[in-house]
Protein backbone atom coordinates (compact mmCIF):
# COMPACT_ATOMS: atom_id res chain seq x y z
CA UNK A 1 0.00 0.00 0.00
CA UNK A 2 1.46 3.33 -1.03
CA UNK A 3 -0.65 5.51 1.25
CA UNK A 4 -3.17 8.14 0.21
CA UNK A 5 -2.74 9.31 -3.37
CA UNK A 6 -4.04 12.57 -4.80
CA UNK A 7 -4.15 13.62 -8.40
CA UNK A 8 -3.20 16.05 -9.80
CA UNK A 9 -0.56 17.58 -7.51
CA UNK A 10 -1.00 20.99 -9.08
CA UNK A 11 -3.81 22.54 -11.07
CA UNK A 12 -3.97 25.99 -12.63
CA UNK A 13 -7.33 26.99 -14.00
CA UNK A 14 -9.06 30.08 -15.25
CA UNK A 15 -11.81 31.65 -13.21
CA UNK A 16 -15.17 30.18 -14.11
CA UNK A 17 -13.85 26.79 -15.18
CA UNK A 18 -14.74 23.52 -13.48
CA UNK A 19 -12.07 21.35 -11.88
CA UNK A 20 -12.10 17.83 -10.46
CA UNK A 21 -9.63 16.27 -8.06
CA UNK A 22 -9.21 12.60 -7.26
CA UNK A 23 -8.22 10.87 -4.05
CA UNK A 24 -7.31 7.20 -3.63
CA UNK A 25 -7.36 6.27 0.06
CA UNK A 26 -5.59 3.43 1.83
CA UNK A 27 -7.54 0.39 0.69
CA UNK A 28 -8.65 -0.91 4.08
CA UNK A 29 -9.76 2.50 5.37
CA UNK A 30 -13.50 3.06 5.45
CA UNK A 31 -13.45 6.80 6.12
CA UNK A 32 -12.33 9.45 3.67
CA UNK A 33 -12.04 13.17 4.39
CA UNK A 34 -11.52 16.31 2.36
CA UNK A 35 -9.84 19.37 3.85
CA UNK A 36 -8.85 22.73 2.43
CA UNK A 37 -5.79 24.72 3.47
CA UNK A 38 -5.04 28.33 2.59
CA UNK A 39 -1.68 30.00 3.07
CA UNK A 40 -0.66 30.38 6.70
CA UNK A 41 -3.68 28.51 8.04
CA UNK A 42 -4.23 24.98 9.25
CA UNK A 43 -6.34 22.58 7.25
CA UNK A 44 -10.10 23.15 7.45
CA UNK A 45 -12.64 20.34 7.25
CA UNK A 46 -14.86 20.19 4.17
CA UNK A 47 -16.60 16.83 4.20
CA UNK A 48 -16.22 13.16 5.01
CA UNK A 49 -17.47 9.79 3.83
CA UNK A 50 -17.93 6.54 5.65
CA UNK A 51 -17.80 3.93 2.92
CA UNK A 52 -19.88 5.47 0.11
CA UNK A 53 -22.10 7.63 2.32
CA UNK A 54 -21.32 11.32 2.69
CA UNK A 55 -22.09 11.88 6.35
CA UNK A 56 -21.09 15.44 7.06
CA UNK A 57 -20.48 18.64 5.12
CA UNK A 58 -18.94 21.86 6.38
CA UNK A 59 -20.46 25.28 5.81
CA UNK A 60 -17.31 25.92 3.75
CA UNK A 61 -18.63 23.49 1.16
CA UNK A 62 -20.73 25.82 -0.98
CA UNK A 63 -23.14 24.56 -3.62
CA UNK A 64 -20.36 24.91 -6.20
CA UNK A 65 -18.54 22.06 -4.48
CA UNK A 66 -19.55 18.43 -4.78
CA UNK A 67 -17.84 15.30 -3.56
CA UNK A 68 -18.51 11.68 -4.35
CA UNK A 69 -17.15 8.35 -3.27
CA UNK A 70 -18.70 5.71 -5.52
CA UNK A 71 -18.51 2.16 -4.18
CA UNK A 72 -16.67 3.40 -1.13
CA UNK A 73 -13.30 3.42 -2.85
CA UNK A 74 -11.75 6.50 -4.47
CA UNK A 75 -13.30 9.93 -4.12
CA UNK A 76 -13.63 12.97 -6.35
CA UNK A 77 -14.04 16.60 -5.37
CA UNK A 78 -15.44 18.89 -8.05
CA UNK A 79 -15.53 22.66 -7.96
CA UNK A 80 -17.80 24.33 -10.47
CA UNK A 81 -17.38 27.90 -11.72
CA UNK A 82 -14.12 28.37 -9.86
CA UNK A 83 -13.38 31.68 -8.15
CA UNK A 84 -10.06 33.16 -7.10
CA UNK A 85 -11.01 32.50 -3.48
CA UNK A 86 -10.97 28.79 -4.24
CA UNK A 87 -7.19 28.89 -4.62
CA UNK A 88 -5.87 26.60 -1.89
CA UNK A 89 -4.37 23.22 -1.14
CA UNK A 90 -7.03 20.50 -1.14
CA UNK A 91 -6.09 17.64 1.13
CA UNK A 92 -7.56 14.17 1.28
CA UNK A 93 -7.17 11.84 4.24
CA UNK A 94 -8.38 8.39 5.16
CA UNK A 95 -8.77 6.41 8.36
CA UNK A 96 -10.26 3.29 9.82
CA UNK A 97 -13.17 3.69 12.16
CA UNK A 98 -13.70 0.52 14.10
CA UNK A 99 -16.02 -0.28 16.94
CA UNK A 100 -13.68 1.33 19.46
CA UNK A 101 -13.41 4.59 17.57
CA UNK A 102 -11.30 6.08 14.86
CA UNK A 103 -7.62 6.63 14.95
CA UNK A 104 -5.31 9.08 13.31
CA UNK A 105 -5.69 10.06 9.72
CA UNK A 106 -3.28 9.41 6.90
CA UNK A 107 -3.13 12.42 4.63
CA UNK A 108 -2.21 12.63 0.99
CA UNK A 109 0.19 15.25 -0.33
CA UNK A 110 -2.66 17.41 -1.57
CA UNK A 111 -3.69 19.13 -4.78
CA UNK A 112 -2.67 22.75 -5.04
CA UNK A 113 -5.27 24.74 -6.97
CA UNK A 114 -4.50 28.14 -8.42
CA UNK A 115 -7.36 30.08 -9.99
CA UNK A 116 -6.21 32.87 -12.30
CA UNK B 1 -14.25 19.57 20.47
CA UNK B 2 -12.07 21.49 22.92
CA UNK B 3 -9.90 24.31 21.65
CA UNK B 4 -6.14 24.32 22.03
CA UNK B 5 -3.59 27.08 22.47
CA UNK B 6 -0.06 26.77 21.12
CA UNK B 7 2.83 29.22 20.76
CA UNK B 8 3.06 30.61 17.26
CA UNK B 9 6.72 29.72 16.76
CA UNK B 10 9.71 28.12 18.46
CA UNK B 11 13.36 27.49 17.71
CA UNK B 12 15.41 24.49 18.76
CA UNK B 13 19.10 23.67 18.32
CA UNK B 14 19.84 20.59 16.25
CA UNK B 15 20.46 17.56 18.46
CA UNK B 16 18.62 19.04 21.42
CA UNK B 17 15.19 18.03 22.63
CA UNK B 18 12.31 20.07 21.26
CA UNK B 19 9.50 20.57 23.77
CA UNK B 20 6.29 21.85 22.23
CA UNK B 21 3.58 22.90 24.71
CA UNK B 22 -0.17 22.86 24.22
CA UNK B 23 -2.93 24.10 26.48
CA UNK B 24 -6.35 22.47 26.34
CA UNK B 25 -7.98 23.60 29.56
CA UNK B 26 -11.53 22.75 28.43
CA UNK B 27 -10.76 19.19 27.41
CA UNK B 28 -13.45 16.64 28.21
CA UNK B 29 -12.88 13.26 29.77
CA UNK B 30 -13.47 11.40 26.51
CA UNK B 31 -11.27 13.60 24.33
CA UNK B 32 -7.88 12.46 23.13
CA UNK B 33 -4.88 14.69 22.47
CA UNK B 34 -3.45 14.28 18.97
CA UNK B 35 -0.31 15.73 17.47
CA UNK B 36 0.30 16.16 13.76
CA UNK B 37 3.01 17.96 11.89
CA UNK B 38 3.16 19.45 8.42
CA UNK B 39 6.37 19.91 6.53
CA UNK B 40 6.23 22.56 3.85
CA UNK B 41 4.14 21.58 0.81
CA UNK B 42 3.20 18.19 2.23
CA UNK B 43 0.08 16.85 3.89
CA UNK B 44 -0.05 16.68 7.68
CA UNK B 45 1.63 13.66 9.24
CA UNK B 46 0.33 11.86 12.32
CA UNK B 47 2.83 11.83 15.19
CA UNK B 48 1.21 10.51 18.35
CA UNK B 49 -1.94 10.61 20.45
CA UNK B 50 -2.97 9.88 24.03
CA UNK B 51 -5.81 10.05 26.52
CA UNK B 52 -4.38 10.14 30.03
CA UNK B 53 -1.08 8.35 30.19
CA UNK B 54 2.18 9.47 28.70
CA UNK B 55 2.88 7.91 25.34
CA UNK B 56 6.05 7.23 23.39
CA UNK B 57 6.68 5.98 19.89
CA UNK B 58 9.55 6.03 17.44
CA UNK B 59 8.91 9.66 16.56
CA UNK B 60 8.13 11.42 19.84
CA UNK B 61 6.88 11.36 23.40
CA UNK B 62 3.64 12.88 24.63
CA UNK B 63 3.42 14.06 28.21
CA UNK B 64 -0.10 14.86 29.47
CA UNK B 65 -0.51 16.59 32.82
CA UNK B 66 -2.50 14.83 35.50
CA UNK B 67 -5.41 17.26 35.18
CA UNK B 68 -5.22 16.81 31.37
CA UNK B 69 -5.38 20.57 30.82
CA UNK B 70 -2.07 20.71 29.01
CA UNK B 71 0.42 18.51 27.22
CA UNK B 72 3.91 18.60 25.79
CA UNK B 73 5.21 16.94 22.65
CA UNK B 74 8.86 16.02 22.96
CA UNK B 75 11.14 15.35 19.99
CA UNK B 76 14.14 13.89 21.84
CA UNK B 77 16.90 14.75 19.36
CA UNK B 78 15.68 17.33 16.89
CA UNK B 79 17.07 17.25 13.36
CA UNK B 80 16.76 19.75 10.52
CA UNK B 81 14.08 17.51 9.02
CA UNK B 82 11.88 18.16 12.06
CA UNK B 83 11.41 21.77 10.94
CA UNK B 84 7.63 21.92 10.41
CA UNK B 85 4.35 23.25 11.75
CA UNK B 86 3.14 21.16 14.68
CA UNK B 87 -0.56 20.94 15.44
CA UNK B 88 -2.06 19.94 18.78
CA UNK B 89 -5.67 18.79 18.48
CA UNK B 90 -8.17 17.39 20.95
CA UNK B 91 -10.96 15.20 19.71
CA UNK B 92 -13.31 12.54 20.94
CA UNK B 93 -12.56 9.02 19.84
CA UNK B 94 -14.59 8.34 16.73
CA UNK B 95 -15.04 12.04 16.06
CA UNK B 96 -15.62 13.10 12.51
CA UNK B 97 -13.05 15.80 12.00
CA UNK B 98 -9.94 17.47 13.36
CA UNK B 99 -9.76 21.20 14.09
CA UNK B 100 -6.19 22.09 13.24
CA UNK B 101 -5.81 25.71 14.29
CA UNK B 102 -2.60 27.46 13.22
CA UNK B 103 -0.12 25.30 15.15
CA UNK B 104 3.46 25.99 16.24
CA UNK B 105 6.09 26.62 13.61
CA UNK B 106 9.22 24.82 14.82
CA UNK B 107 12.54 25.76 13.30
CA UNK B 108 15.51 23.51 14.04
CA UNK B 109 18.70 25.51 13.85
CA UNK B 110 22.03 23.93 12.82
XYZ file of C-alpha atoms in Angstrom, chain A residues 9 31 33 35 37 40-43 45 48 56 91 101-105 107-109, chain B residues 34 36 38 41-46 49 87 91 93-98 100-102:
42
model
C -0.557 17.585 -7.509
C -13.447 6.802 6.125
C -12.038 13.168 4.388
C -9.837 19.375 3.847
C -5.795 24.718 3.472
C -0.664 30.384 6.703
C -3.676 28.513 8.039
C -4.225 24.980 9.254
C -6.344 22.579 7.253
C -12.636 20.341 7.255
C -16.217 13.162 5.010
C -21.092 15.443 7.057
C -6.089 17.635 1.135
C -13.414 4.593 17.572
C -11.303 6.080 14.860
C -7.622 6.631 14.947
C -5.312 9.077 13.313
C -5.692 10.062 9.716
C -3.128 12.424 4.633
C -2.210 12.632 0.990
C 0.191 15.245 -0.331
C -3.451 14.279 18.972
C 0.296 16.161 13.758
C 3.163 19.447 8.420
C 4.143 21.580 0.807
C 3.204 18.188 2.230
C 0.078 16.846 3.891
C -0.052 16.680 7.683
C 1.630 13.662 9.244
C 0.328 11.863 12.321
C -1.943 10.609 20.445
C -0.556 20.938 15.436
C -10.964 15.203 19.711
C -12.560 9.019 19.842
C -14.591 8.342 16.735
C -15.038 12.043 16.065
C -15.623 13.097 12.515
C -13.047 15.804 11.998
C -9.939 17.468 13.355
C -6.193 22.088 13.242
C -5.810 25.712 14.285
C -2.595 27.459 13.220
